[in-house]
Amino acid sequence: MAIEINEAGFLSLLQDRGRFGHHRIGLTTGGPMDLNAYRICNRLLGNPEDAAVVEVTLGGLVVTATADHLICVTGAPVELKINDETLPLWSCHQLKTGDTLSLKAGDVGLRSYLGVANGFDTDSNFDSVSTVVREKIGGINGEKLAAGDILNCGDAESTLKMKLLSEQHPIYNNHVSLRVIPGYQYDYFSKIDVKRFFSNRYKVSDRSDRMGYRLLGPSIQSKSEQLLSEGISLGAIQIPADGQPIVLLNDRQTIGGYPKLGSVLSLDISLLAQLKPGNTVEFKPISIETAHNLIHLNEYYINELKMTELM
Amino acid sequence: MRVINASENSLIVYLGEQATPDVSDKIYYLADELEKVLTTDLIDLIPSYASLLVIFNPLTTDHFSVRNTILSINLEAQSNTKKRRETIILPVYYDEEVGDDLNDLAEKKRLAVDEVIELHTGISYLVYAIGFAPGFAYLGEVDEKIAAQRLSTPRMNVPRGSVAIADRQTAVYPASSPGGWNLIGRCPVKMYDPSTPPYMPVGIGDTVRFEAIDRKKFLSLGGEI
């Protein structure tokens, strides 16, 4: 039971939910940048919550099945083909022995998720298979996937072919509004700078990656430039000396010494991570209570996904 | 102690304005207690110089509850408990052969190379933080006489085991990586071994001392030139 990678594209990484509980020795979390699409992929396949999938950045992945598998692709709208047939995302499909599956990048969005029933199966490091190339950890020898790699799959006993109702497909845009929980050194910024931050659009820089999204726009100044390094949470908005914000993401370093305004709501990180250089964001402050409620509502949404069975 | 929101599911606790052994003790103690009390509500902890980031599961608890738990811990109690801090001795081969900046540093500081080595091995260092890369431990504080600014142009590749100084901090590079610290020697002990728990010979709050060894001993301990 396996699939073989024929072409790996720009950046294809094996990811499960992430690596937790090891920040103390400096390990980051990794994990899917668009957590929402990742979770829906596993839900449609009837997989455990933390099953491993392939995160494909900008398409370009071509694989061949060496056995029959049930597969599903979610996330950025790529062109999904099995052999010569174009098929919909957010839906399970049968991939038969010898079939070739390919993903071609679309106009909007960056990252798509290829899952198989029961997940990809490989040795884990620190309780996770999530690949963090900078740490040489997870995946196959800590590297991004390459042509010739074989990904073993669990037994495909699941026979239910599910699809997500189209009204529930996430909508990916070139502009995203990000909700922010003010925190960390929020009080170190002047009222004018805070207002400037929340009332302007910022552009995604081409120096954005899985560690963080660098943004370009009106400069923000903190009253203190350098702090003692401290723990960095997912989504933390760091303001370095040049005043250009950086939103720190899954592969971030665990500690850092730049002032931070607060953190982006995790649910919005799924949308931010789909933006390409040149796309834009704006920020909106919310209370931590609102954030808490939104997370619980989203959990309800994921648990009550409207799926139908395909014949 | 100040407890401040960091994100939807994390609070940052500041235990002092400066990194001192006393603040470090409090962080160590608080982290330990929170692990016991929060159990499965706790996702992870990031201790650092003067703060502790507490990451919790927002589906099983909330920031009110975690904040109250943090505030209820009596940090004064730690001074009565016996410290579990360990002292780890790390052998170092100090030589220009493996420490590209050793001679330069001595010259800049108007010291003999042997004096630099004596000052570096003469005191115990506290592990204040681990980060930057897996297994990278920030040790402080280096004697002011050998404190040195980071290089203006970082090196593209610093070999694994390199012992280095930046400002009043010192560290052993756990893997080959780019780096801008001043290299003064090399340590044959693996600072990060992902294959075997506990993965690192030192932890936050431990004390480290360096011990000078010669080339022969360095090689016999598995060191690579």
Coordinates of C-alpha atoms in Angstrom, one line a residue:
Chain A
M1 CA 0.0 0.0 0.0
A2 CA 1.9 3.1 -1.2
I3 CA 2.0 5.9 -3.6
E4 CA 5.2 6.9 -5.4
I5 CA 6.2 10.5 -6.1
N6 CA 7.0 11.1 -9.7
E7 CA 7.3 14.9 -9.5
A8 CA 7.4 16.8 -6.2
G9 CA 6.7 20.3 -7.4
F10 CA 8.0 23.4 -5.7
L11 CA 7.5 22.3 -2.1
S12 CA 5.6 19.2 -1.0
L13 CA 5.9 18.3 2.7
L14 CA 4.5 15.5 4.8
Q15 CA 2.5 17.1 7.7
D16 CA 0.4 15.8 10.5
R17 CA -1.2 18.1 13.1
G18 CA 2.2 19.2 14.3
R19 CA 4.8 18.5 17.0
F20 CA 3.8 19.7 20.5
G21 CA 5.4 19.6 23.9
H22 CA 9.0 20.0 22.7
H23 CA 9.5 23.7 22.7
R24 CA 11.8 23.3 25.7
I25 CA 14.6 21.9 23.6
G26 CA 13.9 24.5 20.9
L27 CA 11.7 22.4 18.5
T28 CA 9.0 24.3 16.7
T29 CA 5.6 22.8 15.9
G30 CA 5.5 22.6 12.1
G31 CA 2.1 21.2 10.9
P32 CA -0.3 22.3 8.2
M33 CA -0.3 26.0 7.5
D34 CA -4.0 25.8 6.5
L35 CA -5.2 23.8 9.5
N36 CA -8.8 24.2 8.4
A37 CA -8.3 22.5 5.0
Y38 CA -6.1 19.9 6.6
R39 CA -8.8 19.0 9.2
I40 CA -11.6 18.8 6.6
C41 CA -9.4 16.6 4.4
N42 CA -9.1 14.0 7.2
R43 CA -12.8 14.4 8.2
L44 CA -13.9 13.5 4.6
L45 CA -11.6 10.5 4.6
G46 CA -12.8 9.3 8.0
N47 CA -9.3 9.6 9.3
P48 CA -8.0 10.3 12.8
E49 CA -7.8 14.0 13.6
D50 CA -4.0 14.0 13.3
A51 CA -3.4 11.7 10.3
A52 CA -0.5 12.7 8.0
V53 CA -1.2 14.3 4.6
V54 CA 1.0 16.0 2.0
E55 CA 0.9 19.8 2.0
V56 CA 1.5 20.8 -1.6
T57 CA 2.7 24.4 -2.2
L58 CA 1.9 25.8 -5.7
G59 CA 0.9 22.4 -7.2
G60 CA 3.3 20.5 -9.3
L61 CA 2.9 17.2 -7.5
V62 CA 2.5 14.0 -9.6
V63 CA 2.1 10.6 -8.0
T64 CA 1.3 7.0 -9.0
A65 CA -0.6 4.6 -6.9
T66 CA 0.9 1.1 -6.3
A67 CA -2.4 -0.1 -4.8
D68 CA -6.0 1.0 -4.6
H69 CA -6.5 4.0 -2.4
L70 CA -9.3 6.4 -1.4
I71 CA -7.9 10.0 -1.7
C72 CA -9.1 13.5 -1.1
V73 CA -7.7 17.0 -2.0
T74 CA -8.6 20.1 -0.1
G75 CA -7.2 23.7 0.3
A76 CA -6.2 26.1 -2.5
P77 CA -8.2 25.4 -5.7
V78 CA -5.7 23.4 -7.8
E79 CA -6.5 21.4 -10.9
L80 CA -6.8 17.8 -9.7
K81 CA -6.5 15.1 -12.3
I82 CA -6.5 11.4 -12.0
N83 CA -5.1 10.1 -15.3
D84 CA -6.8 12.5 -17.7
E85 CA -10.0 13.2 -15.8
T86 CA -10.4 16.5 -14.0
L87 CA -12.0 16.0 -10.6
P88 CA -13.4 18.2 -7.8
L89 CA -11.6 19.1 -4.6
W90 CA -13.3 18.6 -1.2
S91 CA -14.4 15.2 -2.3
C92 CA -13.1 11.6 -2.0
H93 CA -12.0 9.8 -5.1
Q94 CA -10.8 6.3 -5.9
L95 CA -7.2 6.1 -7.0
K96 CA -6.6 2.6 -8.5
T97 CA -3.3 0.7 -8.9
G98 CA -1.3 2.3 -11.6
D99 CA -3.4 5.5 -11.7
T100 CA -1.5 8.8 -11.9
L101 CA -2.7 11.8 -9.8
S102 CA -1.5 15.3 -10.6
L103 CA -2.1 18.7 -9.0
K104 CA -1.6 21.9 -11.0
A105 CA -1.5 25.3 -9.3
G106 CA -4.5 27.7 -9.8
D107 CA -4.7 31.5 -9.7
V108 CA -5.7 31.8 -6.1
G109 CA -4.2 30.3 -3.0
L110 CA -0.9 28.5 -2.3
R111 CA -1.3 25.3 -0.4
S112 CA -3.4 22.2 -1.0
Y113 CA -3.7 19.0 1.0
L114 CA -3.5 15.5 -0.5
G115 CA -4.8 12.9 2.0
V116 CA -5.4 9.1 1.8
A117 CA -7.7 7.0 3.8
N118 CA -6.0 6.1 7.1
G119 CA -3.2 8.6 6.4
F120 CA 0.4 8.3 5.2
D121 CA 2.5 6.1 7.4
T122 CA 6.1 6.9 8.2
D123 CA 8.4 6.9 11.3
S124 CA 7.7 9.8 13.6
N125 CA 10.2 12.1 15.3
F126 CA 9.2 13.5 18.7
D127 CA 5.7 12.0 18.3
S128 CA 5.1 13.7 14.9
V129 CA 5.9 13.1 11.2
S130 CA 5.5 16.9 10.4
T131 CA 8.4 18.0 8.3
V132 CA 10.5 21.0 9.4
V133 CA 13.3 21.3 6.9
R134 CA 15.2 23.8 9.0
E135 CA 15.3 21.3 11.8
K136 CA 16.0 18.3 9.5
I137 CA 13.1 16.6 11.2
G138 CA 10.0 14.6 10.2
G139 CA 8.9 13.5 6.7
I140 CA 11.5 11.3 5.0
N141 CA 14.9 12.1 6.5
G142 CA 13.7 15.6 7.4
E143 CA 13.5 16.7 3.8
K144 CA 10.8 17.9 1.5
L145 CA 9.4 15.2 -0.8
A146 CA 11.4 14.4 -3.9
A147 CA 10.8 12.3 -7.1
G148 CA 11.3 8.7 -6.3
D149 CA 10.1 8.9 -2.7
I150 CA 7.6 6.2 -1.7
L151 CA 4.9 7.1 0.8
N152 CA 3.4 4.2 2.6
C153 CA -0.3 4.3 3.4
G154 CA -2.4 2.7 6.0
D155 CA -4.9 0.0 5.0
A156 CA -7.8 1.5 3.0
E157 CA -10.6 -0.2 4.8
S158 CA -12.7 2.9 4.7
T159 CA -15.1 2.6 1.8
L160 CA -17.4 5.6 2.4
K161 CA -16.8 8.2 -0.3
M162 CA -17.7 11.5 1.2
K163 CA -17.9 15.0 -0.3
L164 CA -18.3 18.4 1.4
L165 CA -21.4 20.4 0.3
S166 CA -20.2 23.3 -1.8
E167 CA -21.8 25.9 0.5
Q168 CA -19.3 24.9 3.1
H169 CA -16.2 25.1 0.9
P170 CA -13.8 27.8 2.3
I171 CA -13.5 30.8 0.0
Y172 CA -9.9 31.9 -0.8
N173 CA -9.3 35.5 -1.7
N174 CA -6.4 37.7 -2.5
H175 CA -7.2 39.9 0.5
V176 CA -7.8 38.7 4.0
S177 CA -9.0 40.4 7.2
L178 CA -7.1 39.1 10.1
R179 CA -8.5 39.2 13.6
V180 CA -5.9 40.0 16.3
I181 CA -5.8 39.4 20.0
P182 CA -3.8 42.3 21.4
G183 CA -1.1 41.1 23.8
Y184 CA 2.6 40.9 24.6
Q185 CA 4.1 44.4 24.3
Y186 CA 0.9 46.0 23.0
D187 CA 1.3 48.8 25.5
Y188 CA 4.8 49.6 24.2
F189 CA 3.3 51.0 21.0
S190 CA 1.8 54.5 20.8
K191 CA -1.9 55.0 20.2
I192 CA -1.1 56.5 16.9
D193 CA 1.0 53.6 15.8
V194 CA -1.7 51.1 16.9
K195 CA -4.3 53.0 15.0
R196 CA -2.1 53.1 11.9
F197 CA -1.6 49.3 12.2
F198 CA -5.3 48.6 12.4
S199 CA -6.4 51.1 9.7
N200 CA -4.1 50.3 6.8
R201 CA -3.6 47.5 4.4
Y202 CA -0.3 45.6 4.3
K203 CA 1.1 43.7 1.4
V204 CA 2.6 40.2 1.6
S205 CA 6.3 40.3 0.9
D206 CA 8.1 37.7 -1.3
R207 CA 10.2 36.9 1.7
S208 CA 7.3 35.0 3.3
D209 CA 7.5 31.3 4.1
R210 CA 6.5 28.7 6.6
M211 CA 8.4 30.5 9.4
G212 CA 6.6 33.7 9.0
Y213 CA 4.8 36.1 6.7
R214 CA 6.6 39.4 6.2
L215 CA 4.3 42.4 5.4
L216 CA 5.0 45.7 3.8
G217 CA 3.1 48.9 4.6
P218 CA 3.1 51.8 7.0
S219 CA 5.9 51.5 9.5
I220 CA 5.1 50.9 13.2
Q221 CA 7.5 51.9 15.9
S222 CA 7.8 50.3 19.3
K223 CA 9.1 52.3 22.3
S224 CA 11.6 49.6 22.9
E225 CA 13.5 47.9 20.2
Q226 CA 15.1 44.9 21.8
L227 CA 13.8 42.8 24.6
L228 CA 15.1 39.7 26.4
S229 CA 14.2 36.8 24.1
E230 CA 10.8 35.3 25.1
G231 CA 8.5 32.5 23.9
I232 CA 6.6 33.1 20.7
S233 CA 3.1 31.9 20.1
L234 CA 1.6 30.9 16.8
G235 CA 0.4 34.0 14.9
A236 CA 2.5 36.5 17.0
I237 CA 2.9 39.8 15.2
Q238 CA 6.5 40.9 15.6
I239 CA 7.6 44.4 14.8
P240 CA 11.4 44.5 14.1
A241 CA 13.4 47.8 13.9
D242 CA 12.3 48.5 10.4
G243 CA 8.7 48.8 11.5
Q244 CA 7.4 46.2 9.0
P245 CA 5.2 43.5 10.7
I246 CA 6.0 39.8 10.5
V247 CA 3.3 37.3 11.4
L248 CA 5.1 34.2 12.9
L249 CA 3.7 30.9 11.7
N250 CA 4.1 27.1 12.1
D251 CA 7.9 26.9 11.5
R252 CA 8.8 29.9 13.7
Q253 CA 11.7 30.0 16.0
T254 CA 10.5 29.3 19.6
I255 CA 12.0 32.4 21.2
G256 CA 12.7 35.9 19.9
G257 CA 13.5 39.4 21.1
Y258 CA 11.5 41.8 19.0
P259 CA 8.4 43.6 20.4
K260 CA 5.0 42.0 19.5
L261 CA 1.6 43.6 19.2
G262 CA -0.4 40.5 19.9
S263 CA -1.3 37.4 17.8
V264 CA -3.5 36.6 14.9
L265 CA -6.5 34.3 15.6
S266 CA -5.6 30.8 14.6
L267 CA -8.7 30.4 12.4
D268 CA -7.5 33.3 10.2
I269 CA -4.0 31.9 9.9
S270 CA -5.5 29.3 7.6
L271 CA -6.5 32.1 5.2
L272 CA -3.3 34.1 5.6
A273 CA -1.2 31.0 4.8
Q274 CA -2.9 30.9 1.4
L275 CA -1.8 34.4 0.4
K276 CA 0.9 34.9 -2.2
P277 CA 3.4 37.8 -2.4
G278 CA 1.6 40.9 -3.4
N279 CA -1.7 39.9 -1.9
T280 CA -3.0 42.1 1.0
V281 CA -4.2 41.9 4.6
E282 CA -5.8 44.1 7.1
F283 CA -6.0 43.7 10.9
K284 CA -8.9 44.0 13.3
P285 CA -8.6 43.8 17.1
I286 CA -10.9 41.4 19.0
S287 CA -11.1 40.5 22.7
I288 CA -9.7 37.3 24.0
E289 CA -13.2 36.3 25.0
T290 CA -14.4 36.7 21.4
A291 CA -11.5 34.7 20.2
H292 CA -12.3 31.9 22.7
N293 CA -15.9 31.8 21.5
L294 CA -14.9 31.8 17.8
I295 CA -12.6 28.8 18.5
H296 CA -15.5 26.8 20.1
L297 CA -17.8 27.8 17.2
N298 CA -15.3 26.6 14.7
E299 CA -15.0 23.3 16.5
Y300 CA -18.7 22.9 16.2
Y301 CA -18.5 23.7 12.5
I302 CA -15.8 21.1 11.9
N303 CA -17.7 18.4 13.9
E304 CA -20.9 19.1 12.1
L305 CA -19.6 19.4 8.6
K306 CA -22.3 18.9 6.0
M307 CA -21.1 15.9 4.0
T308 CA -22.9 13.6 1.7
E309 CA -22.0 10.1 0.6
L310 CA -21.1 9.6 -3.0
M311 CA -22.2 6.4 -4.8
Chain B
M1 CA 4.9 38.6 38.5
R2 CA 3.0 40.0 35.5
V3 CA 0.7 37.7 33.5
I4 CA -0.2 39.1 30.0
N5 CA -2.2 37.7 27.1
A6 CA 0.0 36.5 24.3
S7 CA -2.5 34.8 22.0
E8 CA -5.9 33.1 22.0
N9 CA -4.4 30.1 23.9
S10 CA -1.3 31.4 25.6
L11 CA -0.3 33.7 28.5
I12 CA 3.2 35.1 29.1
V13 CA 4.4 35.4 32.6
Y14 CA 7.2 37.9 33.4
L15 CA 9.1 37.1 36.6
G16 CA 11.6 39.9 36.5
E17 CA 13.0 42.7 34.3
Q18 CA 16.5 41.1 34.1
A19 CA 17.7 37.6 33.7
T20 CA 19.2 36.6 37.1
P21 CA 19.8 33.2 38.7
D22 CA 16.9 34.1 41.1
V23 CA 14.5 34.9 38.3
S24 CA 15.6 31.7 36.5
D25 CA 14.9 29.7 39.7
K26 CA 11.4 31.1 39.8
I27 CA 10.7 30.3 36.1
Y28 CA 12.0 26.8 36.6
Y29 CA 9.8 26.3 39.7
L30 CA 6.7 27.8 38.0
A31 CA 7.1 25.6 34.9
D32 CA 7.3 22.5 37.1
E33 CA 4.3 23.4 39.2
L34 CA 2.2 24.3 36.1
E35 CA 3.0 20.9 34.6
K36 CA 1.6 19.2 37.7
V37 CA -1.5 21.3 38.0
L38 CA -2.6 21.9 34.4
T39 CA -1.8 18.4 33.2
T40 CA -3.7 17.8 29.9
D41 CA -4.9 21.4 29.7
L42 CA -1.3 22.3 29.0
I43 CA 0.0 22.1 25.5
D44 CA 3.5 23.4 26.0
L45 CA 5.8 25.8 28.0
I46 CA 8.5 28.0 26.7
P47 CA 10.8 29.2 29.6
S48 CA 13.2 31.9 28.6
Y49 CA 15.5 34.6 30.3
A50 CA 12.9 36.3 32.4
S51 CA 9.6 34.9 31.2
L52 CA 7.5 31.8 30.8
L53 CA 5.1 31.3 27.9
V54 CA 2.2 29.0 28.9
I55 CA 0.3 27.5 26.0
F56 CA -3.0 25.8 26.9
N57 CA -5.7 23.9 25.1
P58 CA -8.5 26.5 24.5
L59 CA -11.1 23.7 24.1
T60 CA -10.7 22.3 27.6
T61 CA -9.8 25.5 29.6
D62 CA -9.6 29.3 29.1
H63 CA -7.4 32.2 29.9
F64 CA -9.3 33.1 33.1
S65 CA -8.8 29.8 34.6
V66 CA -5.1 29.4 33.5
R67 CA -4.3 33.0 34.8
N68 CA -5.8 32.1 38.2
T69 CA -3.8 28.9 38.3
I70 CA -0.6 30.8 37.6
L71 CA -1.4 33.5 40.2
S72 CA -2.2 30.9 42.8
I73 CA 1.3 29.4 42.8
N74 CA 3.4 30.6 45.6
L75 CA 6.8 31.4 44.2
E76 CA 8.3 32.0 47.6
A77 CA 7.8 28.4 48.4
Q78 CA 10.5 27.5 45.9
S79 CA 13.2 29.0 48.1
N80 CA 12.4 26.3 50.7
T81 CA 12.6 23.4 48.3
K82 CA 15.9 21.9 47.4
K83 CA 17.1 23.0 44.0
R84 CA 17.3 20.2 41.5
R85 CA 19.8 22.0 39.4
E86 CA 22.6 20.0 38.0
T87 CA 26.1 21.0 37.0
I88 CA 27.3 19.7 33.7
I89 CA 30.9 19.8 32.7
L90 CA 31.5 20.3 29.0
P91 CA 35.1 19.6 27.7
V92 CA 36.4 22.1 25.1
Y93 CA 39.4 22.1 22.9
Y94 CA 40.4 25.8 22.8
D95 CA 42.6 26.5 19.8
E96 CA 42.7 28.6 16.7
E97 CA 42.5 25.3 14.7
V98 CA 38.8 25.0 15.8
G99 CA 38.1 28.5 17.1
D100 CA 38.6 30.9 14.3
D101 CA 38.2 34.0 16.5
L102 CA 40.2 32.9 19.5
N103 CA 43.4 34.8 18.6
D104 CA 41.6 37.8 17.4
L105 CA 39.5 38.0 20.6
A106 CA 42.6 37.8 22.7
E107 CA 44.3 40.5 20.7
K108 CA 41.3 42.8 20.8
K109 CA 40.9 42.3 24.6
R110 CA 44.7 42.7 25.2
L111 CA 44.8 39.3 26.8
A112 CA 46.9 36.2 26.3
V113 CA 45.1 33.3 24.7
D114 CA 45.5 31.3 27.9
E115 CA 43.9 34.2 29.9
V116 CA 40.8 34.0 27.6
I117 CA 40.6 30.3 28.2
E118 CA 41.0 30.8 32.0
L119 CA 38.3 33.4 32.0
H120 CA 35.9 31.2 30.0
T121 CA 36.5 28.1 32.1
G122 CA 36.7 30.0 35.4
I123 CA 33.0 30.5 36.1
S124 CA 29.8 28.5 36.1
Y125 CA 27.1 29.5 33.6
L126 CA 23.4 29.2 33.9
V127 CA 21.2 27.8 31.0
Y128 CA 18.9 30.8 30.6
A129 CA 17.1 29.8 27.4
I130 CA 17.0 27.2 24.7
G131 CA 16.0 28.2 21.2
F132 CA 17.2 29.6 17.8
A133 CA 17.7 26.0 16.7
P134 CA 17.0 22.6 18.4
G135 CA 19.4 22.2 21.3
F136 CA 20.9 25.7 21.2
A137 CA 21.4 26.7 24.8
Y138 CA 22.1 30.3 25.8
L139 CA 24.5 30.3 28.7
G140 CA 25.3 33.4 30.8
E141 CA 27.0 35.4 31.9
V142 CA 30.4 35.6 30.4
D143 CA 33.1 37.6 32.2
E144 CA 33.0 41.2 30.9
K145 CA 36.7 41.0 30.0
I146 CA 35.9 38.5 27.2
A147 CA 32.5 39.7 26.2
A148 CA 32.5 40.3 22.4
Q149 CA 30.0 41.7 19.9
R150 CA 28.6 39.5 17.2
L151 CA 30.5 39.5 13.9
S152 CA 29.3 42.1 11.5
T153 CA 28.9 39.5 8.8
P154 CA 27.7 36.1 10.1
R155 CA 29.5 33.0 8.8
M156 CA 27.6 30.8 6.4
N157 CA 28.6 27.7 8.2
V158 CA 29.6 27.3 11.8
P159 CA 30.7 23.6 12.5
R160 CA 28.8 21.6 15.0
G161 CA 30.3 21.7 18.5
S162 CA 31.7 25.2 18.0
V163 CA 32.0 27.1 21.3
A164 CA 31.2 30.7 20.9
I165 CA 30.7 34.1 22.6
A166 CA 28.2 36.9 21.8
D167 CA 28.0 39.8 24.2
R168 CA 27.9 38.3 27.6
Q169 CA 26.5 35.0 26.4
T170 CA 28.2 31.8 25.4
A171 CA 26.9 28.6 23.6
V172 CA 27.9 25.4 21.9
Y173 CA 26.4 25.1 18.4
P174 CA 24.3 21.9 18.4
A175 CA 24.5 21.5 14.6
S176 CA 26.3 23.1 11.7
S177 CA 24.5 26.2 10.9
P178 CA 25.0 29.8 9.9
G179 CA 26.1 32.0 12.8
G180 CA 27.5 35.3 13.9
W181 CA 29.1 34.5 17.3
N182 CA 32.8 34.6 18.0
L183 CA 34.3 31.1 17.8
I184 CA 36.8 30.2 20.5
G185 CA 36.9 26.4 20.5
R186 CA 35.1 23.2 20.0
C187 CA 33.2 20.7 22.3
P188 CA 33.1 17.0 21.4
V189 CA 29.9 16.4 23.4
K190 CA 26.7 16.2 21.3
M191 CA 24.4 19.1 22.4
Y192 CA 21.4 17.7 20.5
D193 CA 20.8 14.1 19.7
P194 CA 17.3 13.6 18.4
S195 CA 17.6 9.8 18.6
T196 CA 18.0 9.4 22.3
P197 CA 16.1 11.0 25.3
P198 CA 16.6 13.4 27.0
Y199 CA 18.0 14.7 23.6
M200 CA 20.2 17.3 25.3
P201 CA 22.9 17.0 28.0
V202 CA 21.6 20.3 29.6
G203 CA 18.2 21.7 30.4
I204 CA 16.9 25.1 31.3
G205 CA 18.0 26.0 34.8
D206 CA 21.1 23.7 34.8
T207 CA 24.6 25.0 35.5
V208 CA 27.4 24.5 33.0
R209 CA 31.2 24.7 33.4
F210 CA 33.7 24.4 30.6
E211 CA 36.9 22.4 31.0
A212 CA 39.9 22.9 28.7
I213 CA 41.2 19.7 27.0
D214 CA 44.0 19.2 24.5
R215 CA 43.7 18.1 20.9
K216 CA 44.4 14.4 21.7
K217 CA 41.7 14.2 24.3
F218 CA 39.2 16.1 22.0
L219 CA 39.7 13.5 19.3
S220 CA 39.5 10.6 21.7
L221 CA 36.1 11.9 22.9
G222 CA 34.8 11.8 19.3
G223 CA 35.5 15.4 18.4
E224 CA 35.9 16.3 14.7
I225 CA 38.4 18.8 13.3

